[in-house]
Tab-separated table of C-alpha atoms in Angstrom:
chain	number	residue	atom	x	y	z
A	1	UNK	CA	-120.376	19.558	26.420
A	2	UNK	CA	-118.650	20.276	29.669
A	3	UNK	CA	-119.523	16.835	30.863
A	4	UNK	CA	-118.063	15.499	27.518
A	5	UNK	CA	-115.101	17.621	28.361
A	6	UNK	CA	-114.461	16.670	31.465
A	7	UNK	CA	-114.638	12.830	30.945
A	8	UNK	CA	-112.142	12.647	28.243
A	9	UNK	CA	-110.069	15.292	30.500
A	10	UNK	CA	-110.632	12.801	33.248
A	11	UNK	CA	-109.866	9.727	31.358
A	12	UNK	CA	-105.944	11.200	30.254
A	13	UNK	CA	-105.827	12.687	32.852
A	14	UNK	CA	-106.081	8.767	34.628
A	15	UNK	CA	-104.053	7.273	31.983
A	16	UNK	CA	-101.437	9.631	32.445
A	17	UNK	CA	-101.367	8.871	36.010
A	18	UNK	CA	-101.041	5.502	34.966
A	19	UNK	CA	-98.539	5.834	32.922
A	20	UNK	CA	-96.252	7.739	35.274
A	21	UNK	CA	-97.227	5.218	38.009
A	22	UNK	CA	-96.093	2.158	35.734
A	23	UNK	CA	-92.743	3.855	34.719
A	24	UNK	CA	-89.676	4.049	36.706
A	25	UNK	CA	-88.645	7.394	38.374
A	26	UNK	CA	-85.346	8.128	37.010
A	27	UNK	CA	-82.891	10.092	39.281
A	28	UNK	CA	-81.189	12.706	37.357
A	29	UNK	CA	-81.196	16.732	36.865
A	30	UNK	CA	-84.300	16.761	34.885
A	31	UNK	CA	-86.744	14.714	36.182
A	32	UNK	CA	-88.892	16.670	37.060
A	33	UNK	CA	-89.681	17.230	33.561
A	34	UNK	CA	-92.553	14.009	33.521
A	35	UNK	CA	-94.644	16.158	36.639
A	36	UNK	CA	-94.214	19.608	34.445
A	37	UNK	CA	-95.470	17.499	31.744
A	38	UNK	CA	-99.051	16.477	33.812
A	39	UNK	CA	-99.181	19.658	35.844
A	40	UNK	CA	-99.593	21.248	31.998
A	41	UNK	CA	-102.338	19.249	31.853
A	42	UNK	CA	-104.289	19.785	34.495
A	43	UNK	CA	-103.780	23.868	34.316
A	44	UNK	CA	-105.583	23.242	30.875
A	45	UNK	CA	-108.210	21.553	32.473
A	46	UNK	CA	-109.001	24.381	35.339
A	47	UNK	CA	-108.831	26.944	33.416
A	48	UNK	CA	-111.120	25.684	30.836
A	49	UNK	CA	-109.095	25.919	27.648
A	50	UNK	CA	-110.652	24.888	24.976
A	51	UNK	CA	-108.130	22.773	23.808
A	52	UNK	CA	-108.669	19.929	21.324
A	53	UNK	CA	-107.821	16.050	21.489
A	54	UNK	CA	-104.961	16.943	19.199
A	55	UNK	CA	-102.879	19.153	20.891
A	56	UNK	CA	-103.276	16.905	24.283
A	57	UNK	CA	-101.773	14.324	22.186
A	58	UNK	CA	-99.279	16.348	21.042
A	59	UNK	CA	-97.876	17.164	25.068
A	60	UNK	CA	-98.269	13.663	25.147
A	61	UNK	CA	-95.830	12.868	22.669
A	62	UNK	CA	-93.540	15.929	23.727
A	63	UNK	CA	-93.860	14.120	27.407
A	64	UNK	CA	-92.738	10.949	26.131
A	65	UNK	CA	-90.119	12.456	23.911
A	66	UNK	CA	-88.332	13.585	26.722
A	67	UNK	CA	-88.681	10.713	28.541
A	68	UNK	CA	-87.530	8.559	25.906
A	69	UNK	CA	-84.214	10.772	25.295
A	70	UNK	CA	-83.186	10.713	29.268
A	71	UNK	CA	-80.044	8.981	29.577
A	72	UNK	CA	-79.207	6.040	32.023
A	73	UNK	CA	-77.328	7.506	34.733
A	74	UNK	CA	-73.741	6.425	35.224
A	75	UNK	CA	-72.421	4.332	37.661
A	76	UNK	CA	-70.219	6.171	40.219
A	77	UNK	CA	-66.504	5.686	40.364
A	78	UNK	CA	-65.717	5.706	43.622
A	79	UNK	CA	-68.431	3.770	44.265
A	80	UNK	CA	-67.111	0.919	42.216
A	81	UNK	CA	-63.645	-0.807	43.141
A	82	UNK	CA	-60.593	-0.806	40.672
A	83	UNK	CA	-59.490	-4.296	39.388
A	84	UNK	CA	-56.406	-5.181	41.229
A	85	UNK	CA	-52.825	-4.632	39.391
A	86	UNK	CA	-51.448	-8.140	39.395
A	87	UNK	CA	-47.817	-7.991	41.122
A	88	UNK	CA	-44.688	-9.413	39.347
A	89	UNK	CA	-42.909	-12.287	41.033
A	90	UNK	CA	-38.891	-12.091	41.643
A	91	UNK	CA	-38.240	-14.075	38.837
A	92	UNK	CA	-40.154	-12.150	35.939
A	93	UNK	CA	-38.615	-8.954	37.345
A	94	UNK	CA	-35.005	-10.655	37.186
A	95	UNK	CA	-35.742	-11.852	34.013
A	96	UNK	CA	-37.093	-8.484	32.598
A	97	UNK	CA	-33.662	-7.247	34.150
A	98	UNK	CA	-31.565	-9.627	32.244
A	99	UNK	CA	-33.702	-8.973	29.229
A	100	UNK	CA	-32.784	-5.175	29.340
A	101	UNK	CA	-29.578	-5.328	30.016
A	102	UNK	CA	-29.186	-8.211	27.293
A	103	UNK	CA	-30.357	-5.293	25.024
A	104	UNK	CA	-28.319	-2.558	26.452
A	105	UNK	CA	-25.305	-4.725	25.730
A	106	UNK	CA	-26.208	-5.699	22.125
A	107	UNK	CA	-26.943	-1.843	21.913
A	108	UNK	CA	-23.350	-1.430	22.935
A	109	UNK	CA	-21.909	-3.890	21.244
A	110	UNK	CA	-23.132	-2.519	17.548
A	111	UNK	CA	-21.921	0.793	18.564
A	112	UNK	CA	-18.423	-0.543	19.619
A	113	UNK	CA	-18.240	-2.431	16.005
A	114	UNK	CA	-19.559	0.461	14.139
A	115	UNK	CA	-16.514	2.423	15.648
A	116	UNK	CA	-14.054	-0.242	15.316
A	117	UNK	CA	-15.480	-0.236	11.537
A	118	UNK	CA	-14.770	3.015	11.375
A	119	UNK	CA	-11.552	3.557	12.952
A	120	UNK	CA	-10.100	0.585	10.304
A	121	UNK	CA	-11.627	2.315	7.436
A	122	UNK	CA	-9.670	5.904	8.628
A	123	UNK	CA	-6.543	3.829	9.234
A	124	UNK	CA	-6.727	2.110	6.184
A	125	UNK	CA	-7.058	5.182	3.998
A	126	UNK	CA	-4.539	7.042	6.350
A	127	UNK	CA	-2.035	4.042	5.282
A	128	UNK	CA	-3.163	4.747	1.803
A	129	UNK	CA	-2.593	8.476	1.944
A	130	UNK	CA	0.802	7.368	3.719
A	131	UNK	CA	1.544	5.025	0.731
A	132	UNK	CA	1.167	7.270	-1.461
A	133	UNK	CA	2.974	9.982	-0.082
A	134	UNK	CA	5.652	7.924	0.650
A	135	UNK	CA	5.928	7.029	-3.308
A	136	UNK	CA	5.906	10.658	-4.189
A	137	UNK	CA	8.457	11.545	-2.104
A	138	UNK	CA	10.353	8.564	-4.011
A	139	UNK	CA	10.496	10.231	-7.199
A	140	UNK	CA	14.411	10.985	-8.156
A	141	UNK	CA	12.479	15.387	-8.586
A	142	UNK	CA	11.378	15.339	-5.000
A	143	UNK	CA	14.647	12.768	-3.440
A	144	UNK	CA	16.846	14.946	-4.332
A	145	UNK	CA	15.606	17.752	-2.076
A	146	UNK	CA	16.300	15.450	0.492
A	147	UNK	CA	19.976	15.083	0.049
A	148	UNK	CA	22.563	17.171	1.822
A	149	UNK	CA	26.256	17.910	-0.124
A	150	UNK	CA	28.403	17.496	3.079
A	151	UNK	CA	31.906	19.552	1.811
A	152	UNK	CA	34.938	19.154	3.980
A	153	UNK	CA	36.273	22.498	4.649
A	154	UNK	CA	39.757	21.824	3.627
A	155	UNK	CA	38.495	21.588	0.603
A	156	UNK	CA	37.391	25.195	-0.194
A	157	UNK	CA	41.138	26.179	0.441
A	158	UNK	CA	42.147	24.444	-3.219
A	159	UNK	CA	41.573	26.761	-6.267
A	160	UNK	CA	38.710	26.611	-8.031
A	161	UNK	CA	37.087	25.133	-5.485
A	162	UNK	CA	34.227	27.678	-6.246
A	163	UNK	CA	33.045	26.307	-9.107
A	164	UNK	CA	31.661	23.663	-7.037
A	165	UNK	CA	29.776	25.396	-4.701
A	166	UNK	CA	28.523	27.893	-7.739
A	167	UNK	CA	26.929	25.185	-9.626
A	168	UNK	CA	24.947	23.115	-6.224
A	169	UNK	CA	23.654	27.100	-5.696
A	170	UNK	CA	22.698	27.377	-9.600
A	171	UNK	CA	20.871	23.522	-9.049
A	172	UNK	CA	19.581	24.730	-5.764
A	173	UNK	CA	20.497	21.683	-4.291
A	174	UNK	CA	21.162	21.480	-0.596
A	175	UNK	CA	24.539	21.470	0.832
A	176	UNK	CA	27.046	22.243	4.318
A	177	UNK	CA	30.039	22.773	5.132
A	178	UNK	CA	31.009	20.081	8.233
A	179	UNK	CA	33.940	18.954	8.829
A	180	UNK	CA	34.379	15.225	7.876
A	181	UNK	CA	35.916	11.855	9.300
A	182	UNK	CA	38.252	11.945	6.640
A	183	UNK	CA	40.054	14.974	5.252
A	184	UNK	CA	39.127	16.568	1.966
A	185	UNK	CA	36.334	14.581	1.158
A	186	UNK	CA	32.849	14.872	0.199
A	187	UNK	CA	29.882	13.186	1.442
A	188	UNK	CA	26.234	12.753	1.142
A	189	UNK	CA	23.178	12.663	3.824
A	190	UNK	CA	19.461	11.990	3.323
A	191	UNK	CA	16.521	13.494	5.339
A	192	UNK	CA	13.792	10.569	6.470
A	193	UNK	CA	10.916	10.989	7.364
A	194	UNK	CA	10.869	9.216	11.228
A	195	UNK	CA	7.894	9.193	13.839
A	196	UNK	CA	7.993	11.322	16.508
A	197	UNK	CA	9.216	14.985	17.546
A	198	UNK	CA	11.524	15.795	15.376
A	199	UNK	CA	9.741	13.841	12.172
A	200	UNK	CA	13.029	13.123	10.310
A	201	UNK	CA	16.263	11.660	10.898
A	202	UNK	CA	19.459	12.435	8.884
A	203	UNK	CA	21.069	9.218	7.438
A	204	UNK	CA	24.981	9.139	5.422
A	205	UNK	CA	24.995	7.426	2.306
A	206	UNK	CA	27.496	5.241	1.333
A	207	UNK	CA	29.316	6.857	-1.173
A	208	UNK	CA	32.749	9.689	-0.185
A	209	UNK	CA	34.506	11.747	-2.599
A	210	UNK	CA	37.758	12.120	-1.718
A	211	UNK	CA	40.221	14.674	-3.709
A	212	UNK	CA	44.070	13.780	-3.667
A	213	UNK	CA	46.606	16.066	-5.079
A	214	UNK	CA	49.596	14.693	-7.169
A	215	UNK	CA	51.663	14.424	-3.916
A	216	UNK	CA	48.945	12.552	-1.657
A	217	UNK	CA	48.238	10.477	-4.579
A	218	UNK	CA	52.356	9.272	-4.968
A	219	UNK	CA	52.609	8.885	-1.439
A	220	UNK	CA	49.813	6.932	-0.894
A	221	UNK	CA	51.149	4.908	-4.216
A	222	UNK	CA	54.545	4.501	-1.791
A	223	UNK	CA	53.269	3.076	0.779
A	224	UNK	CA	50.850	0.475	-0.748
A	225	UNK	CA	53.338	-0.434	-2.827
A	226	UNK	CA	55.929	-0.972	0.569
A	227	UNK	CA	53.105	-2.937	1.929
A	228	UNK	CA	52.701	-5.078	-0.340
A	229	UNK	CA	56.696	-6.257	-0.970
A	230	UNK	CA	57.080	-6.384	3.259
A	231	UNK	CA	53.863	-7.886	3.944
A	232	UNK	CA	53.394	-5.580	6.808
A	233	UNK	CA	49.616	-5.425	8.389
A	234	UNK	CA	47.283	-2.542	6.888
A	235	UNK	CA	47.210	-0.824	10.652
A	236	UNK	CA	50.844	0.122	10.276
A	237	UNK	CA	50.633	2.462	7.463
A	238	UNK	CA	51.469	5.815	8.451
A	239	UNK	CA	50.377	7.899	5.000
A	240	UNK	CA	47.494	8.690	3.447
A	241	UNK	CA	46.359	5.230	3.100
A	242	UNK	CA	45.548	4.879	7.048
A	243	UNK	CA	42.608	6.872	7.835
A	244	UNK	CA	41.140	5.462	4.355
A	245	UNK	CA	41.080	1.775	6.099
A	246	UNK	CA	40.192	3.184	9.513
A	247	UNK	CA	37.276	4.396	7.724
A	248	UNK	CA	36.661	1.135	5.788
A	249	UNK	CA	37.217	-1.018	8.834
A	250	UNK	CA	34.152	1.424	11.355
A	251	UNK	CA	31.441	0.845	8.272
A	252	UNK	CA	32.584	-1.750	5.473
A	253	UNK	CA	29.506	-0.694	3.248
A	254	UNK	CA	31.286	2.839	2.684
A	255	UNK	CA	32.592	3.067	-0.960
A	256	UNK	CA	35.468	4.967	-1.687
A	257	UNK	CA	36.106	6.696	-4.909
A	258	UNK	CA	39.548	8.553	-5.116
A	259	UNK	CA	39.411	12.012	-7.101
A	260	UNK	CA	43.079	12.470	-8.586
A	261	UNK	CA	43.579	15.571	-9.464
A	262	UNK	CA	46.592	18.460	-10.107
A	263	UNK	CA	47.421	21.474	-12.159
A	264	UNK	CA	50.080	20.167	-13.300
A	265	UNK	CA	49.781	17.631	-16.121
A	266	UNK	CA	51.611	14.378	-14.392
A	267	UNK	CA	48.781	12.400	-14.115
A	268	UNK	CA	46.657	11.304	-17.475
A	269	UNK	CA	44.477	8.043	-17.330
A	270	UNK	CA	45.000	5.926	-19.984
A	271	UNK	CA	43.212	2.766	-20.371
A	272	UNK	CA	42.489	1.777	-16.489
A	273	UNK	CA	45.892	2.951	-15.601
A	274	UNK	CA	48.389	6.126	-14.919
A	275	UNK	CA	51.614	6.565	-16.067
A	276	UNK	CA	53.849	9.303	-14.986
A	277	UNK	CA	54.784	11.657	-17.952
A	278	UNK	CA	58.118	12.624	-15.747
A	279	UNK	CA	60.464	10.130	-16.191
A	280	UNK	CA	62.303	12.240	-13.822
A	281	UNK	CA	59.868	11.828	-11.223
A	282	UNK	CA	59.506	7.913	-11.628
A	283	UNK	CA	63.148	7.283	-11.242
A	284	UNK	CA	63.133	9.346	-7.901
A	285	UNK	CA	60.958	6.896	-6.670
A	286	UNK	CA	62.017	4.194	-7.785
A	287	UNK	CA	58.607	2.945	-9.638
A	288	UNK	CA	57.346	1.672	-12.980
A	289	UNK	CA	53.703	1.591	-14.800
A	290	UNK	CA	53.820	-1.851	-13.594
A	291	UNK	CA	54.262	-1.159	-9.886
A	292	UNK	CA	51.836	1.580	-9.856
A	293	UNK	CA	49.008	-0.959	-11.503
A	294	UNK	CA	49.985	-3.327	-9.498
A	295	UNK	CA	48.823	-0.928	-6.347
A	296	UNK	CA	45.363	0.601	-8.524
A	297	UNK	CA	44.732	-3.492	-8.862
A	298	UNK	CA	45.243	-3.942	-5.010
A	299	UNK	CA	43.166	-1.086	-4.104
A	300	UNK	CA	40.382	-2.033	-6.290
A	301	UNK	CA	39.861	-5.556	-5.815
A	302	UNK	CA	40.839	-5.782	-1.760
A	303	UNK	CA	39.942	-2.531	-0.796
A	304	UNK	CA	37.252	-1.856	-3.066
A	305	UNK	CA	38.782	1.927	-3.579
A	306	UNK	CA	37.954	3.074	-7.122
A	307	UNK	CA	40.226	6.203	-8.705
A	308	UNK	CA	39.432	8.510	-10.927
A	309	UNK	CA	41.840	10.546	-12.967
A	310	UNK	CA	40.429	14.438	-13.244
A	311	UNK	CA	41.775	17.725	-14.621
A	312	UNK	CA	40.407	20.365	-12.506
A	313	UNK	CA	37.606	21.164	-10.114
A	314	UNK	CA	35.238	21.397	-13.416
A	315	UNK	CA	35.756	17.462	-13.482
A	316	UNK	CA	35.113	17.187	-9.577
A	317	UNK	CA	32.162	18.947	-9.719
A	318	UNK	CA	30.781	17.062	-12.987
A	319	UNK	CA	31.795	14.021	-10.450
A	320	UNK	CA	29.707	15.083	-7.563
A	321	UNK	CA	26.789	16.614	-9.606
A	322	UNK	CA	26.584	12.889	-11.080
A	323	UNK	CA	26.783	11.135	-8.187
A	324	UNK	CA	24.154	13.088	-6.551
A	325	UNK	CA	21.535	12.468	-9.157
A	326	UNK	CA	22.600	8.565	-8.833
A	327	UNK	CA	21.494	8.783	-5.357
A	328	UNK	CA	18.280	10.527	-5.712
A	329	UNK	CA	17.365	8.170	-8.019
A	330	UNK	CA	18.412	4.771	-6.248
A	331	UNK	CA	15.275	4.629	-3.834
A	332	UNK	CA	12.951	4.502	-6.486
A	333	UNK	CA	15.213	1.534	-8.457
A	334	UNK	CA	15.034	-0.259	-5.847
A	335	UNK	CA	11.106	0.009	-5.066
A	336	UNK	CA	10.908	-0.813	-9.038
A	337	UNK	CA	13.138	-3.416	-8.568
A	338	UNK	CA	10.949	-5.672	-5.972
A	339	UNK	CA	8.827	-7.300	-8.473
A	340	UNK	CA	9.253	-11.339	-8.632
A	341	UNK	CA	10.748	-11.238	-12.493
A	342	UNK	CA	12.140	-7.590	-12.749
A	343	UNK	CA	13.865	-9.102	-15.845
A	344	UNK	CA	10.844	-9.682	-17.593
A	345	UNK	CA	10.174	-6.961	-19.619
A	346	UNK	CA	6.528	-5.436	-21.143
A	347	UNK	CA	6.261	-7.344	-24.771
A	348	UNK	CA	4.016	-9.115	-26.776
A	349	UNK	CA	5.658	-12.188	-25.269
A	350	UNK	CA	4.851	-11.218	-22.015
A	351	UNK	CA	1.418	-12.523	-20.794
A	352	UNK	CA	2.420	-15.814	-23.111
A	353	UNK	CA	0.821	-17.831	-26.150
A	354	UNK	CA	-3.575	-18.151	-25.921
A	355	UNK	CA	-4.153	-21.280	-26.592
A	356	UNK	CA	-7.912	-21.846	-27.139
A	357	UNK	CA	-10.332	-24.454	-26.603
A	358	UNK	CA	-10.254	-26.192	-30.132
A	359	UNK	CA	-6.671	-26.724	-29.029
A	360	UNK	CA	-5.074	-24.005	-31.648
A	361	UNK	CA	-2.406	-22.480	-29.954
A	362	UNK	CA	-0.603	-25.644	-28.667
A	363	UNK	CA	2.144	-25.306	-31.634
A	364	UNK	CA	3.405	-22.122	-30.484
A	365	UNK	CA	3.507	-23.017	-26.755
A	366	UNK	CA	5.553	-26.306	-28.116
A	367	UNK	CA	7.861	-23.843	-29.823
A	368	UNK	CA	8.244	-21.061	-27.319
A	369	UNK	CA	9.261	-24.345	-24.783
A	370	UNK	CA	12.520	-25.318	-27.068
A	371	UNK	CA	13.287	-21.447	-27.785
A	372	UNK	CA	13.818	-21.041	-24.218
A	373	UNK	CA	17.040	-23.147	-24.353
A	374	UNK	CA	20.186	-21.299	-24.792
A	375	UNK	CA	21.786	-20.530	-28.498
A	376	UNK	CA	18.314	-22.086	-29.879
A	377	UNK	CA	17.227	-19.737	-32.834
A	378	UNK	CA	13.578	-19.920	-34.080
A	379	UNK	CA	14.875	-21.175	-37.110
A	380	UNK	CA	16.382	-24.735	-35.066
A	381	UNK	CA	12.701	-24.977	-33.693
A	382	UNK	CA	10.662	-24.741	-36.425
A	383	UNK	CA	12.961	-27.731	-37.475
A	384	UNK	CA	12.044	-29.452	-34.542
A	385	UNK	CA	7.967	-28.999	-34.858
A	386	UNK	CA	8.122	-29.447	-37.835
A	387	UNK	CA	9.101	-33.062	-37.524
A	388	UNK	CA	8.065	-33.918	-33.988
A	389	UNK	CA	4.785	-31.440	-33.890
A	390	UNK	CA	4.232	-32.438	-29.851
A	391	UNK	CA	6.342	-32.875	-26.795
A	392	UNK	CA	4.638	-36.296	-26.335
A	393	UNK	CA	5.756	-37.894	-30.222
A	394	UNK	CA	9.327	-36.388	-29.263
A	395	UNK	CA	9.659	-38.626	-26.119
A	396	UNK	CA	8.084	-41.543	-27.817
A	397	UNK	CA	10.965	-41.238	-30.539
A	398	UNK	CA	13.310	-41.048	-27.141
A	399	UNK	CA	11.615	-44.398	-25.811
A	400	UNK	CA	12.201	-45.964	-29.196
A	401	UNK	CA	15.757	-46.014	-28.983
A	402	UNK	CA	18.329	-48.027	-27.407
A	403	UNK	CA	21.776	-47.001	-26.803
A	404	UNK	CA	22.265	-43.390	-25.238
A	405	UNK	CA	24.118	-42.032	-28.221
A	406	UNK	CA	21.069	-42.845	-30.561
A	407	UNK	CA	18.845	-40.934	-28.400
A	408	UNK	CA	21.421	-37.688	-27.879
A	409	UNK	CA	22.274	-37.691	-31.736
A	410	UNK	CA	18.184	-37.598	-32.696
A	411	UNK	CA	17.811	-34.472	-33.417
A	412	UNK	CA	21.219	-33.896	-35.022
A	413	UNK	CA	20.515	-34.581	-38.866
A	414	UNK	CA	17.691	-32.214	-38.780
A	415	UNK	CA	18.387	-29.803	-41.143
A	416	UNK	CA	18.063	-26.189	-40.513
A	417	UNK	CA	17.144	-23.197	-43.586
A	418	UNK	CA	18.240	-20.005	-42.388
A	419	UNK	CA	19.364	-17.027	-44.777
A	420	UNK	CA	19.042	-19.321	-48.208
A	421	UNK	CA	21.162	-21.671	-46.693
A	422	UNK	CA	20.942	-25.332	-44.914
A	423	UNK	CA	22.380	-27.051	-41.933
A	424	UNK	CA	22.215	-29.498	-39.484
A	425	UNK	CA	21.158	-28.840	-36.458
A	426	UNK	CA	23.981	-30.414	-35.003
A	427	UNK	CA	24.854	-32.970	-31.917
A	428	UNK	CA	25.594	-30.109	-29.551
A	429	UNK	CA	21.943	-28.452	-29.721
A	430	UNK	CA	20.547	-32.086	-29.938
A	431	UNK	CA	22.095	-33.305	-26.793
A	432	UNK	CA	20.895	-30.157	-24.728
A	433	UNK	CA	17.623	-31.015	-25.985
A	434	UNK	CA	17.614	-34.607	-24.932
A	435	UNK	CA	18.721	-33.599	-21.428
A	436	UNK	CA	16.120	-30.913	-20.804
A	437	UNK	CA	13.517	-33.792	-21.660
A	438	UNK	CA	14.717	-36.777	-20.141
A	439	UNK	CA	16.864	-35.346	-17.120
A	440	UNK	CA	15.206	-36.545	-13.766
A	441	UNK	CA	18.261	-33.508	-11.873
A	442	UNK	CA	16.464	-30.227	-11.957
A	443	UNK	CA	19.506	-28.744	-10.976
A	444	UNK	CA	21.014	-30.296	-14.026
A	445	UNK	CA	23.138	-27.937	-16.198
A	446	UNK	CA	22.008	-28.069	-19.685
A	447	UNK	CA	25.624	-26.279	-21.082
């Protein structure tokens, strides 16, 4: 049995030397693992363990197992060289530099238009907030706090002067007490709104008040009237009259209204003129009605000086209070008034006849054209479409005829029904007619 034993000890023994002798020696930590493997073996053998075929093939496998899961060593880094970095020529790296700095500028330029967007859109809605504003402050409820009472103060010397100032404090309406170009007269400044440090600006209106007594009035009445027989030049008059012109010839787009105005009842308007109740005092000064019309004519139509015959202060200050609400009023008029037709009023009329595909419609457009003419009722043009229902069968009738009298008199014998009664139209309204459809002029008159 030990001979038995030894052989088949002998003959793994001899294949496993084999074996290891045919495989390659791998250099890593644990190869020494193959030689622990054999020496295993042959410690079985000298001692004499009765161990079996099996469990020899079992360290067999184990052996190979181990072998089988050693990895391939790796290669070593620094052994092996690094690929070489391929080097960029001048030209790629000036065109990778152009490239960037293409972007960099495109970058730039959407930033720059994104701003500039933005900047228009705040202007924009800054002009809108301006806009409105500016139409706001339009209104006659907020103008008016913009306009100054400017009160001479030889004026507040006159009694009841008081009741003036009394009733601009009860309105709480603005007003100062300046000294003015001319003596005892009123004007009127507005506060706009200007760019810069001080953010408004103080313009004079056109308008000045000024309040005569009876005497300034009649003297003033003198010496127009002296004027006017002698022909002497406007510089050379020495009353109350002068300074009025002076004034008139610094800023001709002043208007001058005269306040005339006593205690003493000589003065009464009556029917765009003033006659002297005193007979007394007209034959002292040699005047009549007609001479003193003749001078409220002269100052009116050369001078454009308007008078206005008063009782007391309570009529002055019903004057001023009026004329101040005129003027806060007047900017918004005239913003109103910029439309293209501000004589075309809202109506039914306004946006004009429909006339629809089918051609319905076309009647009332032919009859809204001869209604425009002057003194042409709607009675006169239903006469017309009723027996010429187009423009077109109208001039056709016009080409038909001959002499010039035929074709003005067409439309003549048409009669008319207005009010249960009947007329002819007539060769007046027939004539106009025939001009406004024939006439080659457009700057024709029709009348």
């Amino acid at each position: 049995m030990s001979v038995l034993r030894r052989a088949k000890t002998w003959e793994i023994s001899e294949s496993e030397d084999s074996d290891a002798e045919g495989k390659p020696d791998f250099s890593c930590d644990s190869s020494s693992q193959p030689v622990a493997a054999s020496d295993e073996i042959k410690k079985a053998q000298s001692s004499g363990d009765k161990c079996t075929s099996a469990a020899l093939q079992q360290s067999n496998k184990r052996a190979s197992s181990q072998i089988c899961s050693l990895s391939p060593p790796r290669p070593d880094r620094s052994s092996t060289p690094s690929p070489a970095r391929k080097r960029r020529t001048k030209e790629e790296v000036e065109a990778n530099r152009l490239k960037a700095k293409e972007r960099k500028e495109a970058r730039e330029r959407q930033r720059a238009a994104k701003a500039h967007e933005k900047e228009e859109k705040r202007q924009e809605q800054q002009r809108r907030r301006e806009a409105a504003e500016n139409l706001k402050s339009l209104r006659p409820e907020n103008c008016i706090k913009c306009l100054t009472v400017c009160i001479d103060p030889a004026l507040l010397q006159q009694d009841g002067s008081d009741i003036l100032l009394n009733t601009l404090a009860t309105f709480e309406w603005r007003f100062s007490i300046e000294i003015q170009q001319l003596a005892h007269s009123i004007t009127w400044t507005r506060d706009l709104p200007q760019p810069g440090e001080d953010g408004r600006v103080s313009v004079e209106e056109e308008p000045v008040v000024l309040v005569l007594g009876q005497c300034d009035f009649m003297d003033m009445v003198i010496s127009v009237r002296k004027m006017l027989d002698s022909e002497a030049e406007e510089t050379e008059t020495k009353s109350f009259l002068g300074p009025i012109l002076e004034c008139l010839n610094r800023d001709a787009k002043k208007v001058i209204t005269l306040l005339v105005t006593d205690s003493e009842p000589d003065y009464r308007p009556k029917a765009c003129s003033v006659h002297l109740q005193d007979e007394t005092t007209q034959s002292k000064m040699g005047m009549t009605n007609v001479d003193i019309e003749e001078v409220l004519v002269y100052l009116q139509l050369y001078k454009n000086i308007s008078l206005v015959f008063l009782y007391d202060w309570q009529g002055i200050t019903d004057h001023v209070c009026a004329v101040t609400k005129a003027l806060s009023k007047r900017p918004f008029k005239l913003l109103t008034e910029r439309a293209e037709l501000p004589f075309c009023v809202d109506g039914s009329w306004a946006s004009g006849v429909r006339v629809e595909k089918d051609g319905s419609g076309l009647i009332q457009v032919w009859s809204k054209q001869i209604q425009q003419l002057n003194r042409v009722s709607p009675a006169v043009t239903s006469a017309v479409t009723a027996s010429y229902p187009s423009p077109q069968l109208l001039l056709q009738a016009y080409q038909s005829l001959e002499l010039e009298e035929e074709k003005k008199g067409l439309l003549a014998g048409l009669f008319v029904k207005s009010g249960g009664k009947e007329r002819r139209i007539g060769p007046e309204i027939s004539a106009r007619v025939y001009r406004c459809f024939t006439a080659q002029n457009p700057q024709l008159v029709l009348d």
